[in-house]
Short mmCIF file of C-alpha atoms in Angstrom, two decimals:
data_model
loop_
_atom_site.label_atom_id
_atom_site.label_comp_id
_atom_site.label_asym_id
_atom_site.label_seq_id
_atom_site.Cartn_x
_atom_site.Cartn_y
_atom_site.Cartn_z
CA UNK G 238 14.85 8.85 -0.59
CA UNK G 239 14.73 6.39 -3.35
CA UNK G 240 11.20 5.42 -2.25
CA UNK G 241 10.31 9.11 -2.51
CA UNK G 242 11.44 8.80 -6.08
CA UNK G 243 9.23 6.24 -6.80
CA UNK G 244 6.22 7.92 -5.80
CA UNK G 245 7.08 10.86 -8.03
CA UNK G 246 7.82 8.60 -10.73
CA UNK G 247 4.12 7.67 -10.21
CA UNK G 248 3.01 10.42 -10.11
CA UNK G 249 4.18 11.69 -13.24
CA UNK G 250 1.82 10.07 -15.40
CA UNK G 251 4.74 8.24 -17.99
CA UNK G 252 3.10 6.03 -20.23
CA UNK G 253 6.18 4.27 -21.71
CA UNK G 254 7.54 1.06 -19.19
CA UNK G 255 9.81 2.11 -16.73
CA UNK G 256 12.56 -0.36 -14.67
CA UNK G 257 13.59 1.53 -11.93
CA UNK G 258 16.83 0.17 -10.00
CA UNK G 259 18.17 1.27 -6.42
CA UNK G 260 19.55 0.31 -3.01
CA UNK G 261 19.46 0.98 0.47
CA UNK G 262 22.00 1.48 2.95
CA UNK G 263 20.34 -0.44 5.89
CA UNK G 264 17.05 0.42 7.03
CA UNK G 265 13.56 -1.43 7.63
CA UNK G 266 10.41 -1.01 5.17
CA UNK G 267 7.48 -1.08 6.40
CA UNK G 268 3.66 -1.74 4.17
CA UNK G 269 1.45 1.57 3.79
CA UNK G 270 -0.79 0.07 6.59
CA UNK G 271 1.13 -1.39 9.13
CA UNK G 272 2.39 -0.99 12.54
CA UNK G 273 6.59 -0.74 12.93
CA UNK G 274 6.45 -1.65 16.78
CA UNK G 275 4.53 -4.73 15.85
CA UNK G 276 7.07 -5.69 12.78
CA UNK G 277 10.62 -4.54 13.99
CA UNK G 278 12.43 -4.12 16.75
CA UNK G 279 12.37 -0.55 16.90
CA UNK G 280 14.84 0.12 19.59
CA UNK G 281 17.41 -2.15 17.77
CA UNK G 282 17.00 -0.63 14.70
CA UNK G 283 17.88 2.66 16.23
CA UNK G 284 20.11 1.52 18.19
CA UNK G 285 22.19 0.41 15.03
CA UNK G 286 21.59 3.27 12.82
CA UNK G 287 19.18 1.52 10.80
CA UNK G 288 16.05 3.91 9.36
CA UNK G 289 12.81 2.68 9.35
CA UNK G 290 10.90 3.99 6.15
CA UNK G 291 6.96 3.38 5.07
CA UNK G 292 6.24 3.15 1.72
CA UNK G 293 3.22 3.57 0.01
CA UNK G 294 2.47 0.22 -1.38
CA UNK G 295 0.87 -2.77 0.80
CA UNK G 296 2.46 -5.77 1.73
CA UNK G 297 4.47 -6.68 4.56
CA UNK G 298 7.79 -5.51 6.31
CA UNK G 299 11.53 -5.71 4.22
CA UNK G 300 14.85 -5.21 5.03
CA UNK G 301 17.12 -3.42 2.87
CA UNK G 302 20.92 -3.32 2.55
CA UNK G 303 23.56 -2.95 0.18
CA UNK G 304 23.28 -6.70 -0.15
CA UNK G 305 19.74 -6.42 -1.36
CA UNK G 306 18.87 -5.04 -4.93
CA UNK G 307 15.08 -3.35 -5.67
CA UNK G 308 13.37 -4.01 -8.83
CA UNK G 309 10.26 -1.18 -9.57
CA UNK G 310 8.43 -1.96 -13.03
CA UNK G 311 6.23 1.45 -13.50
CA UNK G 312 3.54 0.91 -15.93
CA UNK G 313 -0.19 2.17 -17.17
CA UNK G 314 -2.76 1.18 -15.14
CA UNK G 315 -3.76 -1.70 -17.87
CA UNK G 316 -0.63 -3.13 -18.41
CA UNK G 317 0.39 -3.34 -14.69
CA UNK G 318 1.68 -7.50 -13.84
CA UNK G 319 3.24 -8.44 -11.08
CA UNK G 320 3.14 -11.77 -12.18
CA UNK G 321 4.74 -11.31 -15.67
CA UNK G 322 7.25 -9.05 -13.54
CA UNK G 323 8.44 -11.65 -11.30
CA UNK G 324 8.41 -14.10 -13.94
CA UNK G 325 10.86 -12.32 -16.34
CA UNK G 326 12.40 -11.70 -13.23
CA UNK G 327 13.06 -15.64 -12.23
CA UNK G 328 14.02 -16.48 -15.90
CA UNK G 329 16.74 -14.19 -15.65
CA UNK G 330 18.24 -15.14 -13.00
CA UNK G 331 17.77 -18.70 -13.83
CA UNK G 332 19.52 -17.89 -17.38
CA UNK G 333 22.52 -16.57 -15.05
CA UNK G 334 22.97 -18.38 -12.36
CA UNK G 335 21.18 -21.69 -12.96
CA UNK G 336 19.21 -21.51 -9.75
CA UNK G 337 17.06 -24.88 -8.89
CA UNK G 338 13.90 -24.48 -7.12
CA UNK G 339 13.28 -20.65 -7.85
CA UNK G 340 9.86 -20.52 -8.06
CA UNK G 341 6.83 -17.88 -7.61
CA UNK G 342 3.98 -18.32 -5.04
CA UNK G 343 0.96 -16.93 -5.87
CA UNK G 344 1.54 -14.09 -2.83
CA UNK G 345 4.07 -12.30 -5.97
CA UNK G 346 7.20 -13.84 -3.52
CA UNK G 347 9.96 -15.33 -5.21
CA UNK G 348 11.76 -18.57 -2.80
CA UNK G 349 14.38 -20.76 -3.28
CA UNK G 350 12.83 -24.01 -1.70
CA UNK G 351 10.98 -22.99 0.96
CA UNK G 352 12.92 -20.16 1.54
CA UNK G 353 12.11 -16.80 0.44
CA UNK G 354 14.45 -14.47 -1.65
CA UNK G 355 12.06 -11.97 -2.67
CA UNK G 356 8.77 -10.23 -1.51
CA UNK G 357 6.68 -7.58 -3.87
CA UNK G 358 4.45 -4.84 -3.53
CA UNK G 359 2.14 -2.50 -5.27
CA UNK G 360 0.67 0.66 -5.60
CA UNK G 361 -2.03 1.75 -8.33
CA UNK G 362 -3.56 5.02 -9.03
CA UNK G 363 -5.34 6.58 -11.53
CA UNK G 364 -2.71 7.25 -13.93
CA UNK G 365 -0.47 4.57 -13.42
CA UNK G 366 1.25 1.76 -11.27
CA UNK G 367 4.10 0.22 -10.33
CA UNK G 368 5.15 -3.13 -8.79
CA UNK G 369 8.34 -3.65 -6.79
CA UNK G 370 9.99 -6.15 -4.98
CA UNK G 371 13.42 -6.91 -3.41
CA UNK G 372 16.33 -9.20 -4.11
CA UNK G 373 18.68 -10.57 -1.32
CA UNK G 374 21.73 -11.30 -3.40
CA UNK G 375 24.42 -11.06 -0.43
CA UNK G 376 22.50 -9.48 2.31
CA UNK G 377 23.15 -9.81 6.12
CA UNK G 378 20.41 -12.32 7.21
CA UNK G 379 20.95 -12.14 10.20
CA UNK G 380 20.13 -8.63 11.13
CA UNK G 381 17.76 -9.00 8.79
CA UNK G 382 16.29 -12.02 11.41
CA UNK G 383 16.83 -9.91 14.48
CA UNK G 384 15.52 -6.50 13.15
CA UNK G 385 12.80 -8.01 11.85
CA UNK G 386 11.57 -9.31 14.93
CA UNK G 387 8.74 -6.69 16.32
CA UNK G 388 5.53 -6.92 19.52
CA UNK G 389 3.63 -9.83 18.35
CA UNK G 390 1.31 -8.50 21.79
CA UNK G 391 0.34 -5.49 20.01
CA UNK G 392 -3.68 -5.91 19.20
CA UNK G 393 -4.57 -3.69 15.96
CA UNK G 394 -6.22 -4.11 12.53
CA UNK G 395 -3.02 -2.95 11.15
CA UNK G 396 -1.76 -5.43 8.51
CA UNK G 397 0.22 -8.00 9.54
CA UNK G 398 3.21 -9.52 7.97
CA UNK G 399 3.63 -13.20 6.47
CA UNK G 400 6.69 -14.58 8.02
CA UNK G 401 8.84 -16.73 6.12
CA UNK G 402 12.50 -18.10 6.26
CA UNK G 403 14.56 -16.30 4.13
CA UNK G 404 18.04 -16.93 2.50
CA UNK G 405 19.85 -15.07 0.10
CA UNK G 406 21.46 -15.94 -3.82
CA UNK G 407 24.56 -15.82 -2.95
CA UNK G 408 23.73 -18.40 0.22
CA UNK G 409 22.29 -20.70 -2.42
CA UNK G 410 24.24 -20.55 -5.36
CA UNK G 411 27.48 -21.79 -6.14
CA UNK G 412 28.89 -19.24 -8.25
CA UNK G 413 30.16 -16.04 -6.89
CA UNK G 414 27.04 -13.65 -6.68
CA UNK G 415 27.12 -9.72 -6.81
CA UNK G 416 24.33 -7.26 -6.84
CA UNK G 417 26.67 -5.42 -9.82
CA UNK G 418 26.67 -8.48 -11.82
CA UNK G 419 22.60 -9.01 -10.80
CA UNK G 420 21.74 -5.26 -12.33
CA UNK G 421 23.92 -5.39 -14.94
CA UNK G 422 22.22 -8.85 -15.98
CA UNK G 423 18.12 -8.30 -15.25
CA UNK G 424 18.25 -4.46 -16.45
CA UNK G 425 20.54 -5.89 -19.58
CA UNK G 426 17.85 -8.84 -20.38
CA UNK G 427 14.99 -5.73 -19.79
CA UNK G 428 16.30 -3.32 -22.53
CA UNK G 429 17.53 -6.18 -24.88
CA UNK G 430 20.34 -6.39 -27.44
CA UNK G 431 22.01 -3.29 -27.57
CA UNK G 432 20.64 -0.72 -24.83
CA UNK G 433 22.10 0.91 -22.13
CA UNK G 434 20.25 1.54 -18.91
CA UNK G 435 20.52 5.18 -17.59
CA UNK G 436 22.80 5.21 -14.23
CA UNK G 437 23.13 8.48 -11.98
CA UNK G 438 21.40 11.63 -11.75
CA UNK G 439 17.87 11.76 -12.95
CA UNK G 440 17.18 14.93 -14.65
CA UNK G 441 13.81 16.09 -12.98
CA UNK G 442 12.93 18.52 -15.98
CA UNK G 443 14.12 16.44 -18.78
CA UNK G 444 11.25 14.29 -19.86
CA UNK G 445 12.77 10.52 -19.54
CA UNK G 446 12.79 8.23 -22.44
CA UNK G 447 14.94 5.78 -21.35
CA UNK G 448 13.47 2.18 -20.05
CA UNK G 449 15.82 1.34 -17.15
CA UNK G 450 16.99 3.48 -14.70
CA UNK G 451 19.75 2.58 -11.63
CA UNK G 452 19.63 5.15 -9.22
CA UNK G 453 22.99 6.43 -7.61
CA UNK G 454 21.06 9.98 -6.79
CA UNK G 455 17.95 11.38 -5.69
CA UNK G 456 17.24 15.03 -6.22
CA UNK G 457 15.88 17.23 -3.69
CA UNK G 458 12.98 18.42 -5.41
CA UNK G 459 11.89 15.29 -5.28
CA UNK G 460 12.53 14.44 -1.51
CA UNK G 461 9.26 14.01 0.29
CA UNK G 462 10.35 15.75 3.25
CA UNK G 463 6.89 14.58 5.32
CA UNK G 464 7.75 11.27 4.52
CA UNK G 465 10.45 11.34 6.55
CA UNK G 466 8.45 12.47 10.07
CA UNK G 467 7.59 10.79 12.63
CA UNK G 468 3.60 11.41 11.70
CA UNK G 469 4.33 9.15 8.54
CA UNK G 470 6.65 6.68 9.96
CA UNK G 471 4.90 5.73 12.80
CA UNK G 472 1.41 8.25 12.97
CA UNK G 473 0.43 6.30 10.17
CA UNK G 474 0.04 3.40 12.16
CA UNK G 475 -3.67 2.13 12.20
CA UNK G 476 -4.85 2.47 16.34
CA UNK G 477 -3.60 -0.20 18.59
CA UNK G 478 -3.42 -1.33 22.11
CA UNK G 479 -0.44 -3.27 24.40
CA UNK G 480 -0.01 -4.30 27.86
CA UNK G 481 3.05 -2.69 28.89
CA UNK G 482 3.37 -3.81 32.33
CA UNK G 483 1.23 -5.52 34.76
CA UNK G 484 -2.29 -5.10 34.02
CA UNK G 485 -1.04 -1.97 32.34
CA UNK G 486 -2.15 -1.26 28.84
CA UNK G 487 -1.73 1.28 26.34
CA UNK G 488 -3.48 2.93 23.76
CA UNK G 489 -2.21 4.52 20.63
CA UNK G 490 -3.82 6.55 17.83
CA UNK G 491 -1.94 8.18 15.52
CA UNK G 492 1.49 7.04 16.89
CA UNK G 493 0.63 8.67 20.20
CA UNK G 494 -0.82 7.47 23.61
CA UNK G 495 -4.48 8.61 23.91
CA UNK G 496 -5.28 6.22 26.72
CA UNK G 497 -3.78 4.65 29.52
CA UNK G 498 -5.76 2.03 31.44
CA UNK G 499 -4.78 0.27 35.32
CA UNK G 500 -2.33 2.97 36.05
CA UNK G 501 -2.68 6.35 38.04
CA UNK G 502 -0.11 7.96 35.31
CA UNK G 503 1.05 11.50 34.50
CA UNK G 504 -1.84 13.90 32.77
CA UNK G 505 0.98 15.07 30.80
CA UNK G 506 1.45 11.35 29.27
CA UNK G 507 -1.87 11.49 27.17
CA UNK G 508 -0.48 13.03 24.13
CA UNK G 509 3.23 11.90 24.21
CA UNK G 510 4.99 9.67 20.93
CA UNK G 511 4.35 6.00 21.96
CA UNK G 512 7.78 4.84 23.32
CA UNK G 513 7.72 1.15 25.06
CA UNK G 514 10.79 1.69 26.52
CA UNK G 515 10.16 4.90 27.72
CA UNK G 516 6.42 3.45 29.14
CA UNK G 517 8.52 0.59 31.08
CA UNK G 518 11.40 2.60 32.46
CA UNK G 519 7.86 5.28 34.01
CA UNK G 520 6.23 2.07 35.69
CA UNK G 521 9.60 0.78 36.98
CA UNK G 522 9.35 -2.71 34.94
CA UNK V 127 -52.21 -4.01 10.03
CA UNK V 128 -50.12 -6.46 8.37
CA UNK V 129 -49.49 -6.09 4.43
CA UNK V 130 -49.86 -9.13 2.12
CA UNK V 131 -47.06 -11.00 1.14
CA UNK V 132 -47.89 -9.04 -2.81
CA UNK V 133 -47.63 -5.77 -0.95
CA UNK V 134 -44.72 -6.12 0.86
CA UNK V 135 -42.50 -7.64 -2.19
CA UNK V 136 -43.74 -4.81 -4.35
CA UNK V 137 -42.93 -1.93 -1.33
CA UNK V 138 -39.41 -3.56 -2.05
CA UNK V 139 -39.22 -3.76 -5.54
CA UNK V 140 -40.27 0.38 -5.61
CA UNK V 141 -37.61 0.81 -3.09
CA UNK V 142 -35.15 -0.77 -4.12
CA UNK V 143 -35.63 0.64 -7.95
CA UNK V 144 -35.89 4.31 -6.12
CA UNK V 145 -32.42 3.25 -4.68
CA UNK V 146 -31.04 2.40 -8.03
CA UNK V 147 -32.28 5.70 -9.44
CA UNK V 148 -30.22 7.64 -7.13
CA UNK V 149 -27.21 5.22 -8.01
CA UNK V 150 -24.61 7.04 -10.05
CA UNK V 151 -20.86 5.32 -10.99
CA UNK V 152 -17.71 6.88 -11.97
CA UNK V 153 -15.15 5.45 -14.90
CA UNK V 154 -12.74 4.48 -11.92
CA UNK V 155 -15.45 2.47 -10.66
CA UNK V 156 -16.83 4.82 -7.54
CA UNK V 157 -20.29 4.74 -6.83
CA UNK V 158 -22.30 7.60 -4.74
CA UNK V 159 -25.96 7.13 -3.26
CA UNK V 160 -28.21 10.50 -3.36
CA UNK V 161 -30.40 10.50 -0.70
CA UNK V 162 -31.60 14.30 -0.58
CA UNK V 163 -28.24 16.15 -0.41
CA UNK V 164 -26.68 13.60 1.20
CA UNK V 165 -24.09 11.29 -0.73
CA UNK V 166 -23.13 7.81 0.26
CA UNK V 167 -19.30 6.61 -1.38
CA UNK V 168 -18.00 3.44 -2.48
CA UNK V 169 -16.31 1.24 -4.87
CA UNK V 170 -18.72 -1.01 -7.21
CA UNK V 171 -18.41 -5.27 -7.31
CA UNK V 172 -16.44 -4.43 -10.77
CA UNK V 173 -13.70 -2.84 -8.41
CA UNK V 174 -13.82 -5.49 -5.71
CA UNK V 175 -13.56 -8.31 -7.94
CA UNK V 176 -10.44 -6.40 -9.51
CA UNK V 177 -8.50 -5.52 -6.17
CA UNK V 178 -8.67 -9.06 -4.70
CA UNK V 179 -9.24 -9.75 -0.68
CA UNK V 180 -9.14 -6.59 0.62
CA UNK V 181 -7.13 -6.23 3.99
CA UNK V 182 -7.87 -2.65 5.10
CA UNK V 183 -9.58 0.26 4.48
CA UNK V 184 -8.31 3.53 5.35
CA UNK V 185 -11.14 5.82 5.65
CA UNK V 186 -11.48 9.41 5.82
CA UNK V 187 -12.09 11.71 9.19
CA UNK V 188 -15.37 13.37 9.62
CA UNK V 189 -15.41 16.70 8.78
CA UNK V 190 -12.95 16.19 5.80
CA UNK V 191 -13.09 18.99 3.17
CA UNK V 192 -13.45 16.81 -0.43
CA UNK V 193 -13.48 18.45 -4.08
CA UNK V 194 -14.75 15.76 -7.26
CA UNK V 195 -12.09 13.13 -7.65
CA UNK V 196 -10.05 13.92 -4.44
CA UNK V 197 -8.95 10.54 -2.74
CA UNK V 198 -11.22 9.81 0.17
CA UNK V 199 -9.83 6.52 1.06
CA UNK V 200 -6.88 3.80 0.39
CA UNK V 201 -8.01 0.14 -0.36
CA UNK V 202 -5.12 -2.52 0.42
CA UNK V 203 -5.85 -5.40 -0.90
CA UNK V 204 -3.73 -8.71 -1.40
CA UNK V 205 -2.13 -7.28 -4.62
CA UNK V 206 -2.05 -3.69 -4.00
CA UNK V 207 -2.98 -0.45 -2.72
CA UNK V 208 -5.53 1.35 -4.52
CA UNK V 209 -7.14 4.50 -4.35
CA UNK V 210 -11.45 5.68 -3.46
CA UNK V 211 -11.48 8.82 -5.57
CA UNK V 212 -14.66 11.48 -4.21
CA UNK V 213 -17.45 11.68 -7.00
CA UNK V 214 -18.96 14.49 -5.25
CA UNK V 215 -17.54 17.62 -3.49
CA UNK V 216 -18.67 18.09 -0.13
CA UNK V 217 -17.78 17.77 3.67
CA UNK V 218 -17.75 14.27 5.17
CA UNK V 219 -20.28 14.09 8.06
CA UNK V 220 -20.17 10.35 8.47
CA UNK V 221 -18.05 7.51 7.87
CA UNK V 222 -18.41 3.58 8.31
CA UNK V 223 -16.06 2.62 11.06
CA UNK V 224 -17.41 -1.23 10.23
CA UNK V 225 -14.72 -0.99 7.74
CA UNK V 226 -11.53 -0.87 10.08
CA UNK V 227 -12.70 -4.25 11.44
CA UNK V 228 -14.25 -5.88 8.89
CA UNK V 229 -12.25 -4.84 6.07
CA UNK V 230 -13.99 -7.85 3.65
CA UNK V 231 -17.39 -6.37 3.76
CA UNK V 232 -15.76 -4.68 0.67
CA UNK V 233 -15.58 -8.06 -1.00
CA UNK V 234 -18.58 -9.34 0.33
CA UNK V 235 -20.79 -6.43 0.31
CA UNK V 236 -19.47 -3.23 -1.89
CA UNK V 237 -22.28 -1.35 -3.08
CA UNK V 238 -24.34 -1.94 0.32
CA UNK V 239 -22.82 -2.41 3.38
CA UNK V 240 -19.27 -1.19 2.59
CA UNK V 241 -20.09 2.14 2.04
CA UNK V 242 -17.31 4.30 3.20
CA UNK V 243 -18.24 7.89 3.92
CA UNK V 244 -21.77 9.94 3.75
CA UNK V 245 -20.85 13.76 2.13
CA UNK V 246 -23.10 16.79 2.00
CA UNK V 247 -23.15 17.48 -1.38
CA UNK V 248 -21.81 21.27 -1.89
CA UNK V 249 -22.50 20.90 -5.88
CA UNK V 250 -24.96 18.67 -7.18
CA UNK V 251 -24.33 19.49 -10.56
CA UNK V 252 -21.09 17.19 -10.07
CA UNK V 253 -23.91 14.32 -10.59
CA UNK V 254 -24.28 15.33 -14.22
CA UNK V 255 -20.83 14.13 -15.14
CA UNK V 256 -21.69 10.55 -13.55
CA UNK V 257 -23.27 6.84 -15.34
CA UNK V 258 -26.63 5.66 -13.87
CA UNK V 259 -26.34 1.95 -13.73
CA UNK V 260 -27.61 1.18 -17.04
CA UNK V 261 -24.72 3.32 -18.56
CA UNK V 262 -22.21 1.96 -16.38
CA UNK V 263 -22.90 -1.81 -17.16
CA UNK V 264 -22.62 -1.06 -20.91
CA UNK V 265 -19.65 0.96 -19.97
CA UNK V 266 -17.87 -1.95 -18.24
CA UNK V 267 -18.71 -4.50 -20.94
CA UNK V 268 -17.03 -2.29 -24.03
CA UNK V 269 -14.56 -2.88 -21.86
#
C-alpha cells in the first residue's frame, strides 16, 4: 500500500521537495523488471505470511520489516539526486550515531564495511521523480537471508540482483538504535530548525505543502488494486525457462507456463500460474 | 556493374541525409523515423548518455493501440527506470525483440539499431509539433 502511495505521489506532478517516510510489516520487494522465483523463496515467503510486492522503480530485491525504515525524496525531474540523497542521508546518521565506515558506493548503496545497510532505487517520468531506499535499523537478518534466497537455475533476461552481506545499525552500533529515534532524527535534520513533519492520514484532496511526510495510513483511493494481482506480482516477470525435473523444463511468459519440453504432460497445464512446487509434486520428484 | 568508389560514398551521403530529413525529436528526447507512413521509435544518444547502462527494455506488443505521448516502453537503467513516450499515434506493427537480449544496443547504438517499435502513423500531422535535428541540437545546447 505504501508503495502505491508513492506512485500517486508521482504522479501528481508536486513541484515542491517531498520526504516521504513509511514501513512495512514483512514482505519482499521486488525491482520493476525482475523475476520473484529467481530472487525469493517464494514458498517460504508464503509460507510465513510474508507479501511479495513489485514496485515500479529498478534495482534489485529488499526486504522490509518493522525493523527497516524507507526514505522516498520526490523531486522535479531536474533536481532529482540520488547521490546528494544518500549523502545527507549518511551525514545524518553519522551526526547521531557516530557510525565508522558508513560510506556510499557508487551503485546509490549505503554499507557499513563491507556490509550493506541500505540499497536505493528510482523511478523518473515526465513530471517528476523520486529516489528511495531502505534502512535496516533493527531488522531480522536472518529471514531477511533465508527469504531472500530465490532459483539461481532460472534462465531469463530479467534483472538480476547484486548480492551483498548485509547487517543492520543497530548490529553495528553501540548505542541503542530505534527506527522512532532514526525518523524523528533524518526527517528532523530534512525540515531544519523548527518544522514538524506531517504524521498520519494524508488528505488526498488537500493540496500538500508540507516537506516530510511519515505515513501511518494509506487511503483507498489511492490503493492500486492491480498492483496487488498476481498479473503484476509475478505476470510481470520478463519470460524465463527452468528445469524442473529430469530433463524436464519449463517455460513461462507472463507468469504462466506456455511450454513444457521432455514430458508427455496434461493439455490442460499450458496456461496454468507457474508453481514449482506444484510442477514437482505432477512429475513425482 | 560496379560503381566507383565516388559513386558509392555519395549514394551514402544522399541516403543517409534523406534519413536525417525524415528524423524528427521530441523535448523528452524521443526520436521517430518516417519512412512513408511508417514510424520507427526511440530514445536519442542525449537520453542514453543521461540514463546510464541500460539493463532492460520493456517493449511494447504488436498490435498496441498508441495516442502522441503515450508510454510505449520502460528503460531500466543502472540509476533508474525511465519512460519511451509515443511521438506519433498509431498501431504498433513491429517491434525489435533484439532489445530483450541485448538491452545495451541502447547505449551503444540508440538512434540506429535500438529502435524499439515501427507504428503506422494514424495522424501525420502529429509530426508538425516535432524538432528536425538541427532544432533539436540547438534545443539541447540552451540547455
Amino acid at each position: 500500500h505504501n508503495l502505491a502511495l508513492e506512485n500517486w505521489i508521482l504522479h501528481q506532478g508536486r513541484e515542491k521537495k517531498l520526504l516521504l517516510v513509511y514501513q512495512n510489516k514483512p514482505c519482499v520487494v521486488i525491482g520493476r523488471f525482475q523475476n520473484p522465483w529467481r530472487e525469493a523463496n517464494v514458498n517460504m515467503a508464503s509460507e510465513r505470511g510474508i507479501d511479495i510486492a513489485r514496485r515500479v522503480s529498478g534495482g534489485g530485491t529488499v526486504y522490509h520489516d518493522l525493523g527497516n525504515v524507507n526514505f522516498s525524496f520526490f523531486t522535479d525531474k531536474p533536481s532529482h539526486c540520488p547521490n546528494r540523497n544518500l549523502q545527507f542521508l549518511a551525514d545524518s546518521l553519522n551526526r547521531r550515531y557516530s557510525i565508522s565506515h558508513l560510506h556510499l558506493n557508487k551503485r546509490h548503496d549505503l554499507f557499513i564495511g563491507s556490509s550493506k545497510i541500505s540499497g536505493s532505487a528510482s523511478r523518473i517520468i515526465r513530471t517528476g521523480a523520486f529516489h528511495h531506499c531502505t534502512l535496516l535499523v533493527n531488522s531480522d537478518l536472518t529471514t531477511l537471508r533465508g527469504v531472500l534466497h530465490g532459483d539461481s537455475t532460472i534462465s531469463s533476461s530479467a534483472t538480476a540482483s547484486l548480492s551483498s552481506p548485509t547487517t543492520s545499525l543497530s548490529a553495528e552500533c553501540s548505542a541503542d538504535v530505534t527506527t522512532r529515534d532514526v525518523i524523528d532524527h533524518v526527517t528532523e535534520e530534512f525540515l531544519g530548525a523548527g518544522r514538524e513533519p506531517t504524521v498520519g492520514l494524508w488528505s488526498a484532496e488537500e493540496e500538500q505543502e508540507e516537506d516530510v511526510l511519515i505515513v501511518d495510513h494509506v487511503p483507498e483511493c489511492v490503493l492500486n488494486v492491480e498492483h496487488q494481482t498476481f498479473e503484476w506480482v509475478f505476470g510481470k516477470s520478463p519470460k524465463f525457462s527452468v528445469v524442473v525435473g529430469d530433463g524436464v523444463m519449463v517455460h513461462v511468459e507472463k507468469g504462466l507456463v506456455c511450454q513444457v519440453d521432455g514430458w508427455d504432460h496434461d493439455p490442460s497445464l499450458i496456461g496454468t500460474q507457474y508453481d514449482p512446487q506444484r510442477l514437482q509434486a505432477l512429475l513425482g520428484t | 556493374m560496379a560503381l566507383s568508389l565516388v559513386s558509392r560514398v555519395c549514394m551514402r551521403q544522399i541516403l543517409s541525409q534523406h534519413r536525417a530529413l525524415s528524423m524528427y525529436y521530441t523535448e523528452s528526447h524521443e526520436w521517430v523515423n518516417v519512412q512513408g507512413s511508417l514510424g520507427r521509435v526511440g530514445i536519442t544518444d542525449h537520453a542514453q548518455a543521461a540514463l546510464g547502462d541500460v539493463v532492460f527494455v520493456d517493449i511494447p506488443e504488436v498490435d498496441l493501440d498508441v495516442d502522441v505521448g503515450d508510454e510505449i516502453a520502460s528503460v531500466e537503467s543502472v540509476k533508474a527506470v525511465g519512460d519511451v513516450a509515443s511521438p506519433i499515434g498509431g498501431i504498433v506493427v513491429a517491434v525489435n525483440e533484439a532489445l530483450s537480449d541485448s538491452p545495451t544496443l541502447v547505449n551503444s547504438s540508440p538512434e540506429e539499431d535500438a529502435w524499439i517499435a515501427e507504428i503506422e502513423i494514424s495522424d501525420m500531422s502529429a509530426l508538425e509539433g516535432l524538432m528536425d535535428k538541427e532544432a533539436y541540437d540547438k534545443f539541447l545546447l540552451e540547455g
